[in-house]
Coordinates of N, CA and C in Angstrom, one line a residue:
X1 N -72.0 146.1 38.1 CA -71.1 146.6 39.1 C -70.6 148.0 38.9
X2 N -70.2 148.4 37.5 CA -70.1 149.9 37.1 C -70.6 150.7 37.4
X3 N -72.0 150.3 37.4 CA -73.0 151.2 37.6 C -73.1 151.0 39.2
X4 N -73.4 150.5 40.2 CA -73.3 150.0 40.9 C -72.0 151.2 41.9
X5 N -71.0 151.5 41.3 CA -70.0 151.7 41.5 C -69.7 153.4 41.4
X6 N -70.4 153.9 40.3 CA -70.7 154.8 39.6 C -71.9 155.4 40.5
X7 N -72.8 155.1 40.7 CA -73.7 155.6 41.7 C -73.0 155.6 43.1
X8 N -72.6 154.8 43.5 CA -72.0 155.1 44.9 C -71.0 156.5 45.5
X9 N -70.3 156.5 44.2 CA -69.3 157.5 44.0 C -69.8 159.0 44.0
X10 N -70.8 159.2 43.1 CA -72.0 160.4 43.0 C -72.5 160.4 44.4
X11 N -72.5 159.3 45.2 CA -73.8 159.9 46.7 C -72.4 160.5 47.7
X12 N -71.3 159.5 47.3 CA -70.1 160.0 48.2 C -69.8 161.3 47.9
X13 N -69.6 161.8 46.4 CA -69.3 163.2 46.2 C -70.4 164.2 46.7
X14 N -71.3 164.2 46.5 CA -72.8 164.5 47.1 C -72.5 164.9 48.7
X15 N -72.4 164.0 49.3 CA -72.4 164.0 50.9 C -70.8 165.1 50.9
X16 N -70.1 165.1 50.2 CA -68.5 165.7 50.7 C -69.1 167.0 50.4
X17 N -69.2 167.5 49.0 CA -70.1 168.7 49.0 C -71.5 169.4 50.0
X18 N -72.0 168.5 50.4 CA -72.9 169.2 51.4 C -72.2 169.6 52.8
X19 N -71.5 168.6 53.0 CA -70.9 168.8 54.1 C -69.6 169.9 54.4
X20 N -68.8 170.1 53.4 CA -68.0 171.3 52.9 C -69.1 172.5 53.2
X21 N -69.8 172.6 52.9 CA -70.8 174.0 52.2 C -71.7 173.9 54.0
X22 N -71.9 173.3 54.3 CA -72.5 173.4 55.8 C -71.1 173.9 57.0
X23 N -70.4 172.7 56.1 CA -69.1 173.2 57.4 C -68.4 174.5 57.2
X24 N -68.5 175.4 56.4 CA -68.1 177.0 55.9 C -69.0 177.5 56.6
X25 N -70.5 177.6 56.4 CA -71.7 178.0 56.8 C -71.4 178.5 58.4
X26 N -71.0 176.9 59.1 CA -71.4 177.2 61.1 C -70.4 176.7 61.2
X27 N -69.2 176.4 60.6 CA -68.4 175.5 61.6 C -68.0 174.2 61.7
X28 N -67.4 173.7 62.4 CA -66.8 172.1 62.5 C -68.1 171.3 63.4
X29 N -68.1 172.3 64.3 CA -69.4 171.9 65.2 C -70.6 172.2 65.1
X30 N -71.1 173.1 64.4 CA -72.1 173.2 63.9 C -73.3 172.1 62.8
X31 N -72.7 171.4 62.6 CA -73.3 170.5 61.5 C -74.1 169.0 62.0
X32 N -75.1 169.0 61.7 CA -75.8 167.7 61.8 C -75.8 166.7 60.5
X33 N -75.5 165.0 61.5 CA -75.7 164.6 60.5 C -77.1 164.3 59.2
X34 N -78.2 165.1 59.9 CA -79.5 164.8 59.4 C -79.3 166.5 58.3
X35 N -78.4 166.9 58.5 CA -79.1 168.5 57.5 C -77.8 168.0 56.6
X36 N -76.6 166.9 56.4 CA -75.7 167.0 55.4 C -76.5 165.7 54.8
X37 N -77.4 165.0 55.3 CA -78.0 164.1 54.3 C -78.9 164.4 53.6
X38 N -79.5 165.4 54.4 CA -80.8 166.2 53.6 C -80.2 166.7 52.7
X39 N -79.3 167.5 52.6 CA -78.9 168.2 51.5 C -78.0 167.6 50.5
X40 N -77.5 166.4 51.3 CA -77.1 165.8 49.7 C -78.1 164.7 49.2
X41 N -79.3 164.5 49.6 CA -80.5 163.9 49.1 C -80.1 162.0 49.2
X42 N -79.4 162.0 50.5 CA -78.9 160.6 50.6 C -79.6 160.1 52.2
X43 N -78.9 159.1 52.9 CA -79.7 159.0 53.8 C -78.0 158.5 55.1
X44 N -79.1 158.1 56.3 CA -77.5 158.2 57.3 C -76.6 156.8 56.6
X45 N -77.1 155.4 56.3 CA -76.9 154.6 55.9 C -75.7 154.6 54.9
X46 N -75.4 155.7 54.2 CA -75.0 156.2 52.9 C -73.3 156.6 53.6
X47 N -73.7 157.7 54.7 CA -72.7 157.6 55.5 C -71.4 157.0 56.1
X48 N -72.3 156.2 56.6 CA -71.4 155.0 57.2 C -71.0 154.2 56.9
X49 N -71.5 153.9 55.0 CA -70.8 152.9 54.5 C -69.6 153.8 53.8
X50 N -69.9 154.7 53.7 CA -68.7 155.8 53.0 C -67.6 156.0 53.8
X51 N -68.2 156.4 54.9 CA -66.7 157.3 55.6 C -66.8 156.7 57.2
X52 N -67.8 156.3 57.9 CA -68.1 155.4 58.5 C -68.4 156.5 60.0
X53 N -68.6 157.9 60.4 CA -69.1 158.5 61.2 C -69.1 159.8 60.7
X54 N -69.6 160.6 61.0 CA -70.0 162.3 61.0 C -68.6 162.9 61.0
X55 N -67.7 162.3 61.9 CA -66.6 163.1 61.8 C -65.7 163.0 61.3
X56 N -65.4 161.8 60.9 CA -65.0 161.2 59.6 C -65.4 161.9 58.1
X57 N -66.7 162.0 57.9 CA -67.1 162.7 57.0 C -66.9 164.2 56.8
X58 N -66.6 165.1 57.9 CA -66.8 166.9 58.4 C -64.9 166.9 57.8
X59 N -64.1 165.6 58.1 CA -62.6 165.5 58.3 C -62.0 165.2 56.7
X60 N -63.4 164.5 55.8 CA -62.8 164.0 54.9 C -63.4 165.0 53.6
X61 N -64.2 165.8 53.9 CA -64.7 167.0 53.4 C -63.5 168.4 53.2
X62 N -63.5 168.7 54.9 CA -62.4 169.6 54.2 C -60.9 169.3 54.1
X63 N -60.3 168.0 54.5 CA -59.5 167.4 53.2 C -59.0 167.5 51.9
X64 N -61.0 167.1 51.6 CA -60.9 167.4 50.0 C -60.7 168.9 49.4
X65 N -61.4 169.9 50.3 CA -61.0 171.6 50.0 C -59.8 171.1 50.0
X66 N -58.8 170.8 50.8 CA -57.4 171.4 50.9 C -56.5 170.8 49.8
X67 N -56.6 169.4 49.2 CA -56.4 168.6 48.4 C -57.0 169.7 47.1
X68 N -58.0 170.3 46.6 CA -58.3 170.7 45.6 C -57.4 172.2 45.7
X69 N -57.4 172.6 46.5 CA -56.4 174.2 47.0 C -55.1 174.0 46.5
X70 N -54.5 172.6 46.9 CA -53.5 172.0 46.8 C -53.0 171.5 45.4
X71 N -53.7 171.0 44.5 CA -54.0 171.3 43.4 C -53.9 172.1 42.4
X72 N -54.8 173.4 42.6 CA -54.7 174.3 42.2 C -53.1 175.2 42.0
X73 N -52.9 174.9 43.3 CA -51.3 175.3 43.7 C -50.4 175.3 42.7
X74 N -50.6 173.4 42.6 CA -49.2 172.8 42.0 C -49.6 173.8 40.5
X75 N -50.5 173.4 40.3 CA -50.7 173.7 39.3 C -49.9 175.4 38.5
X76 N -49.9 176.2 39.2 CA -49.6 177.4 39.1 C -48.1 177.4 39.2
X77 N -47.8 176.7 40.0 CA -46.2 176.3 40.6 C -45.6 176.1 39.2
X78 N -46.3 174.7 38.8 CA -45.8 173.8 37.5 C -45.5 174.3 36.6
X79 N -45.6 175.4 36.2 CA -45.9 176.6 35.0 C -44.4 177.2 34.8
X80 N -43.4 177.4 36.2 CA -42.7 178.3 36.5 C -41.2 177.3 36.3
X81 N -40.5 178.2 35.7 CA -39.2 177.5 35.7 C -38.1 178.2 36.4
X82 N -36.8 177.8 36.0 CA -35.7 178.5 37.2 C -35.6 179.6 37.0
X83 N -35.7 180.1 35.4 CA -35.4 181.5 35.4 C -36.4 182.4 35.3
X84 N -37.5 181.8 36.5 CA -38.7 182.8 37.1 C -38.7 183.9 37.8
X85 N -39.3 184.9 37.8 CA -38.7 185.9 39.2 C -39.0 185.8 40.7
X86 N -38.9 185.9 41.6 CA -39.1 185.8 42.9 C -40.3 186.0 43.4
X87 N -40.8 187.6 42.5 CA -42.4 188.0 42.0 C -43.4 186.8 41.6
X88 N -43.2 186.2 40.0 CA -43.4 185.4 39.6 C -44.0 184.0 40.7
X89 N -42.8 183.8 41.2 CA -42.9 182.3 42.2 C -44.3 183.0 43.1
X90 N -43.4 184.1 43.9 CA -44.9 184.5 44.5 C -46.8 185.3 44.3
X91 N -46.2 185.4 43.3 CA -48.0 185.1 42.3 C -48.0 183.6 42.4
X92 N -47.7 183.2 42.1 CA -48.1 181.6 41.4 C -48.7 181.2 42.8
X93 N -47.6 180.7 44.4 CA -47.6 180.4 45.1 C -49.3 181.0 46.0
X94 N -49.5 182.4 45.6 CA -50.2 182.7 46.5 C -51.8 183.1 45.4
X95 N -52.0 182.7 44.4 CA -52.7 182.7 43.2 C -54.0 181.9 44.0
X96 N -54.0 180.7 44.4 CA -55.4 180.1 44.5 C -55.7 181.3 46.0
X97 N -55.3 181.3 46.2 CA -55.8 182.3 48.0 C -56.5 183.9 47.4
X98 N -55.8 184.2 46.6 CA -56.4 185.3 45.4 C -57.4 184.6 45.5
X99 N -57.7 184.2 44.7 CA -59.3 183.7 43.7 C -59.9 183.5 45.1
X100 N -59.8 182.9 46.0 CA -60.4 182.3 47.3 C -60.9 183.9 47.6
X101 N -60.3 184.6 48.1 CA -60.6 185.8 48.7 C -60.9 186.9 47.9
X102 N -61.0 186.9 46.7 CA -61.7 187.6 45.5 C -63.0 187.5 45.3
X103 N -63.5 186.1 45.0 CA -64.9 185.2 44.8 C -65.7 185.3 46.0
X104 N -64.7 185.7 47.6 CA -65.6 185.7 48.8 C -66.8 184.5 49.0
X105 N -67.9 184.6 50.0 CA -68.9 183.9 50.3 C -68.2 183.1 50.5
X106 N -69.1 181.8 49.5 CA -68.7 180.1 50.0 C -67.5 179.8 49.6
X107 N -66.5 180.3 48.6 CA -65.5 179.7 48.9 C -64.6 180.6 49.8
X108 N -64.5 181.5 50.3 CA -63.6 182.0 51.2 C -64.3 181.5 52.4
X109 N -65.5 181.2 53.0 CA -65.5 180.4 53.8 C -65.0 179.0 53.8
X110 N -64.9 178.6 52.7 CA -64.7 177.0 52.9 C -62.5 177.1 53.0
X111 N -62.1 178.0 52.8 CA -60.7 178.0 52.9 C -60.7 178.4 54.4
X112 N -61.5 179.3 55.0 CA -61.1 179.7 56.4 C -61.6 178.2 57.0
X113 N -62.4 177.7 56.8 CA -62.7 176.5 57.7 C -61.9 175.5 57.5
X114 N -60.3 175.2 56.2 CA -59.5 174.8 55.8 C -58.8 175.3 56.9
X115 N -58.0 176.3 57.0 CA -57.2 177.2 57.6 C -57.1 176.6 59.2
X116 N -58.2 177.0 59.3 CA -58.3 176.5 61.2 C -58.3 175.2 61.5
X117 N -58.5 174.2 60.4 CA -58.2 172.6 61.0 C -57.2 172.2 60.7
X118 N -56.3 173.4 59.8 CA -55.4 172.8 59.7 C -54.0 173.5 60.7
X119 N -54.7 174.0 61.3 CA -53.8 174.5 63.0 C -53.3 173.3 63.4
X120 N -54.3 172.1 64.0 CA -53.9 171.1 64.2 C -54.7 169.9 62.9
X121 N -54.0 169.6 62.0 CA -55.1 169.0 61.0 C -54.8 167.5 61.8
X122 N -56.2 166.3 61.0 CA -56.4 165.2 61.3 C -55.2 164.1 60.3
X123 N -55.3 163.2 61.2 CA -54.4 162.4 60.7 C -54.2 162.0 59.5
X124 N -55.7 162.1 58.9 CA -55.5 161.8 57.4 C -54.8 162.2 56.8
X125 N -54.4 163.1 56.8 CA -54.1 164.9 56.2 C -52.7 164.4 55.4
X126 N -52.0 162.9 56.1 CA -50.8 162.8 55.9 C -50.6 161.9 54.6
X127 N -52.2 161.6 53.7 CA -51.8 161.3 52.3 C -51.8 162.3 51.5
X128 N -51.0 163.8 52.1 CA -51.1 164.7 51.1 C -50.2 165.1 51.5
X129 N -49.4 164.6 52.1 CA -47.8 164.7 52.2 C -47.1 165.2 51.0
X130 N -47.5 164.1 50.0 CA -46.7 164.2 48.9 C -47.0 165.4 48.0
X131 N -48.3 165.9 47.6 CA -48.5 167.0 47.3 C -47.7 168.2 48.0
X132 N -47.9 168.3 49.1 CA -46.8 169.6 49.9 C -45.3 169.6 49.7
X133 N -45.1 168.4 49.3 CA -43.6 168.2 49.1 C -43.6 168.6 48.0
X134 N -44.4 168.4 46.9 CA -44.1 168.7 45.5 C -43.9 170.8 45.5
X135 N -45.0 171.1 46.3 CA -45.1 172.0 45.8 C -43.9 172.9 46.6
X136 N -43.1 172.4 47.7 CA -42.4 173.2 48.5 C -41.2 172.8 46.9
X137 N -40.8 171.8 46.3 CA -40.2 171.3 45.7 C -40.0 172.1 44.5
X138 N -41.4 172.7 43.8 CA -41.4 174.0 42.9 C -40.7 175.2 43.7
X139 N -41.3 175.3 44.7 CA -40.9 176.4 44.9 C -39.4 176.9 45.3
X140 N -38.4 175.5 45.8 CA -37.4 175.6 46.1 C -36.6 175.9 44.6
X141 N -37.3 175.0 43.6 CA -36.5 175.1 42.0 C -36.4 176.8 41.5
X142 N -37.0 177.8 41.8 CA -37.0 178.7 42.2 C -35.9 179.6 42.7
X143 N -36.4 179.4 44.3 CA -36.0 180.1 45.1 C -34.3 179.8 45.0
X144 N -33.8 178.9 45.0 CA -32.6 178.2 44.8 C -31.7 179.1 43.9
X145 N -32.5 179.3 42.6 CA -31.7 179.6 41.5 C -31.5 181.5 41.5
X146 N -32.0 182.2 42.4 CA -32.0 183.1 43.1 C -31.4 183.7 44.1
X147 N -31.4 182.6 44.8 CA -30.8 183.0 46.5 C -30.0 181.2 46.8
X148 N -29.0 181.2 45.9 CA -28.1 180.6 45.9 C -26.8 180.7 47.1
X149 N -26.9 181.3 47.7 CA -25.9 181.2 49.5 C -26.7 181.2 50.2
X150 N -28.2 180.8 50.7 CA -29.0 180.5 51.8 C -29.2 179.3 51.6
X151 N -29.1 178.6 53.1 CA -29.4 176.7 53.3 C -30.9 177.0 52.9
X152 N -30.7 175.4 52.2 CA -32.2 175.0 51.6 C -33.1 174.9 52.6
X153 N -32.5 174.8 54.0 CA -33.8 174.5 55.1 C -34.1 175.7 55.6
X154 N -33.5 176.8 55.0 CA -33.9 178.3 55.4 C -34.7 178.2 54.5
X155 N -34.7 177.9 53.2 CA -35.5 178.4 52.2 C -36.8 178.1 52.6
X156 N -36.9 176.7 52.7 CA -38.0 175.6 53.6 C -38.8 176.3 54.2
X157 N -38.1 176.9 55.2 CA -38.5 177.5 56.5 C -39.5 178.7 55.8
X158 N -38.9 179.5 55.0 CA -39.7 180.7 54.5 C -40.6 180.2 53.4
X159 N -40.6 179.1 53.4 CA -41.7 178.6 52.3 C -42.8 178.6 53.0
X160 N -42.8 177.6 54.5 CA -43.7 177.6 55.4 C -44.1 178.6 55.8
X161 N -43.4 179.5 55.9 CA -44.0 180.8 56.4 C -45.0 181.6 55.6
X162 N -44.2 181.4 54.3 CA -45.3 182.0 53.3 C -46.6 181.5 53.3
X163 N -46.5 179.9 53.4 CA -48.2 179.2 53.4 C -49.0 179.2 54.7
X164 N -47.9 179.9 55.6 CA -48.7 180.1 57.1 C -49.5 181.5 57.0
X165 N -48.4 182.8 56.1 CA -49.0 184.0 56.3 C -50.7 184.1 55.2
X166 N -50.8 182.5 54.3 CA -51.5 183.0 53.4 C -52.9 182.3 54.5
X167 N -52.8 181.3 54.9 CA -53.8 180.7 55.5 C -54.0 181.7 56.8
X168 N -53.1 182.8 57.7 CA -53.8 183.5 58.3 C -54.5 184.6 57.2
X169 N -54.3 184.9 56.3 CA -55.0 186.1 56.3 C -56.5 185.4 55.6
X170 N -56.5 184.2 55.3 CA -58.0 183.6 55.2 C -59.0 184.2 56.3
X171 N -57.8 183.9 57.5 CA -59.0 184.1 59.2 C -58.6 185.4 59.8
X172 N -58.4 186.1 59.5 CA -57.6 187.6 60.1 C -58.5 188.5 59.4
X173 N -59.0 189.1 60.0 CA -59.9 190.9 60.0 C -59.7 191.6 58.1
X174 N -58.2 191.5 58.0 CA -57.4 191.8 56.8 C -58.1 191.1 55.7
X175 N -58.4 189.7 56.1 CA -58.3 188.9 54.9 C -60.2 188.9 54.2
X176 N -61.1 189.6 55.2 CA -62.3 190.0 55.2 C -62.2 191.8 54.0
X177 N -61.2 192.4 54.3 CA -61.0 193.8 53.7 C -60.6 193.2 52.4
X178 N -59.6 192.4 52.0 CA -58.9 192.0 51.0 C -60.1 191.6 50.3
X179 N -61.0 190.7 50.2 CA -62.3 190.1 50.0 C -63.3 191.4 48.8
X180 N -63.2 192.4 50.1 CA -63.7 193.0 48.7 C -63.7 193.7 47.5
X181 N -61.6 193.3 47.6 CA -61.1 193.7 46.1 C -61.2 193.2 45.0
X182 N -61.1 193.5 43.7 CA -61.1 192.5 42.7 C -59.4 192.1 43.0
X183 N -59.5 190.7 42.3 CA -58.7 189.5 41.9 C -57.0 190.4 41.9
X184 N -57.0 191.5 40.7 CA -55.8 192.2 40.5 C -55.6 192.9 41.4
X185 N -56.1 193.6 42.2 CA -56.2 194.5 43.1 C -55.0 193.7 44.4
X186 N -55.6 192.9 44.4 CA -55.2 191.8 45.9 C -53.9 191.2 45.6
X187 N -53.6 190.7 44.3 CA -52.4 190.1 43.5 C -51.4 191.0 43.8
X188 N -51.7 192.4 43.3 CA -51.0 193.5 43.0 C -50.7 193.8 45.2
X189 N -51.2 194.0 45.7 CA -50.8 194.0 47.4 C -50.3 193.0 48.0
X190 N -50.9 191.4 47.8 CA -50.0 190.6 48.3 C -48.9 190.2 47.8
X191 N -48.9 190.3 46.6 CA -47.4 189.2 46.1 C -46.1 190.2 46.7
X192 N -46.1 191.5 46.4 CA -44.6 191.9 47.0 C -44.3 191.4 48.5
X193 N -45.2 190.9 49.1 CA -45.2 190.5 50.6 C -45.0 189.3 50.6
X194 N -45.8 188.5 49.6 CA -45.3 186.5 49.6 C -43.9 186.9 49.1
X195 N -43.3 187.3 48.3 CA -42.3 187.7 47.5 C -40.7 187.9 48.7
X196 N -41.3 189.3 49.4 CA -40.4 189.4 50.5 C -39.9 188.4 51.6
X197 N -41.0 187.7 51.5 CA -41.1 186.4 52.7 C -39.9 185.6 52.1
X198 N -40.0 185.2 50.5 CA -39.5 184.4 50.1 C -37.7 184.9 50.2
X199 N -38.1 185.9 49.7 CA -36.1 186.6 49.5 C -35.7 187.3 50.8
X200 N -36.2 187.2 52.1 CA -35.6 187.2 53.4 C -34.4 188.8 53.3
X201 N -34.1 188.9 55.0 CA -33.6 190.1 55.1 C -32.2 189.9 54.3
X202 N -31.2 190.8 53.6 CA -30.0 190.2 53.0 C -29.0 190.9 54.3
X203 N -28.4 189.5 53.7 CA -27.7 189.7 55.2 C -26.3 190.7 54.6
X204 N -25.8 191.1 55.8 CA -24.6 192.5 55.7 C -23.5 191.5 54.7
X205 N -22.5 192.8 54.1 CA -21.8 192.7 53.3 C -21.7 192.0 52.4

């Protein structure tokens, strides 16, 4: 049954990877279910017992990009303590979108095709609730100990913003120029801007 179990799991990862790497390629619409079976060397059968339709599978594909982005994230977040800089927070915060738009090709495609479903994302989207929380969570332990006289739901607010401005410039003209800098290059331009987002206009007197 291990094994049994252990093979199933390899054809599921198989099919999420083909189907990621096609869905970057052409799109949400673009994809057949006969070219993501071909390519993950499985068959329709395999499918349906997995995820149970095409679009289920295109939904639980880039999911998993955004779950592994998300990841990545915490990860960088988790590093940072209170007495981080504002800088600091914002490297960390905008670090995987770096690498994404540094490395270009397939994975900067596979974050734009992240980006755009997650305009309106699928309902699934909401077992990753908790991950978003975590990481708005770092970021507040931060921002907090910084900008100590702004409501935490402002803070909130410009946290969203910041993960709004990084997922447009995935799909914006900009985020194609940025692409063909190296890694420090892009670090060194965006973070004063995640940064600013985060420490807001100061208000008079």
């Amino acid at each position: 049954m291990d094994l049994r179990r252990e093979a199933g799991q390899r054809t599921r990862d198989r099919l999420l990877t083909a189907a990621l790497e096609l869905l970057a390629q052409r799109g949400h619409d673009g994809v057949t279910l006969r070219e993501i079976t071909e390519n993950a060397g499985a068959n329709v059968a395999a499918v349906s017992y997995h995820f149970g339709s095409l679009n289920a599978l295109r939904d639980s594909a880039i999911e998993h990009a955004l779950e592994r982005y998300l990841d990545a994230q915490l990860q960088e977040l988790g590093s940072l303590g209170s007495t981080s800089t504002l800088e600091e927070l914002a490297a960390a915060f905008a670090r995987p979108m770096v690498r994404a738009l540094a490395a270009g090709g397939a994975d900067l495609a596979v974050m734009r095709t992240v980006a755009r479903i997650g305009i309106d994302p699928p309902e699934g989207w909401e077992r990753l609730a908790g991950k978003f929380d975590q990481a708005r969570r770092d970021a507040l332990r931060v921002l907090t100990a910084h900008l100590s006289g702004v409501d935490e739901q402002e803070l909130i607010f410009r946290t969203r913003c910041a993960a709004g401005m990084l997922n447009w410039l995935a799909l914006a003209p900009i985020g194609a120029e940025l692409a063909a800098k190296p890694a420090e290059q892009i670090e060194r331009l965006l973070v004063p801007v995640v940064a600013g987002a985060f420490h807001g206009y100061p208000s008079a007197g």
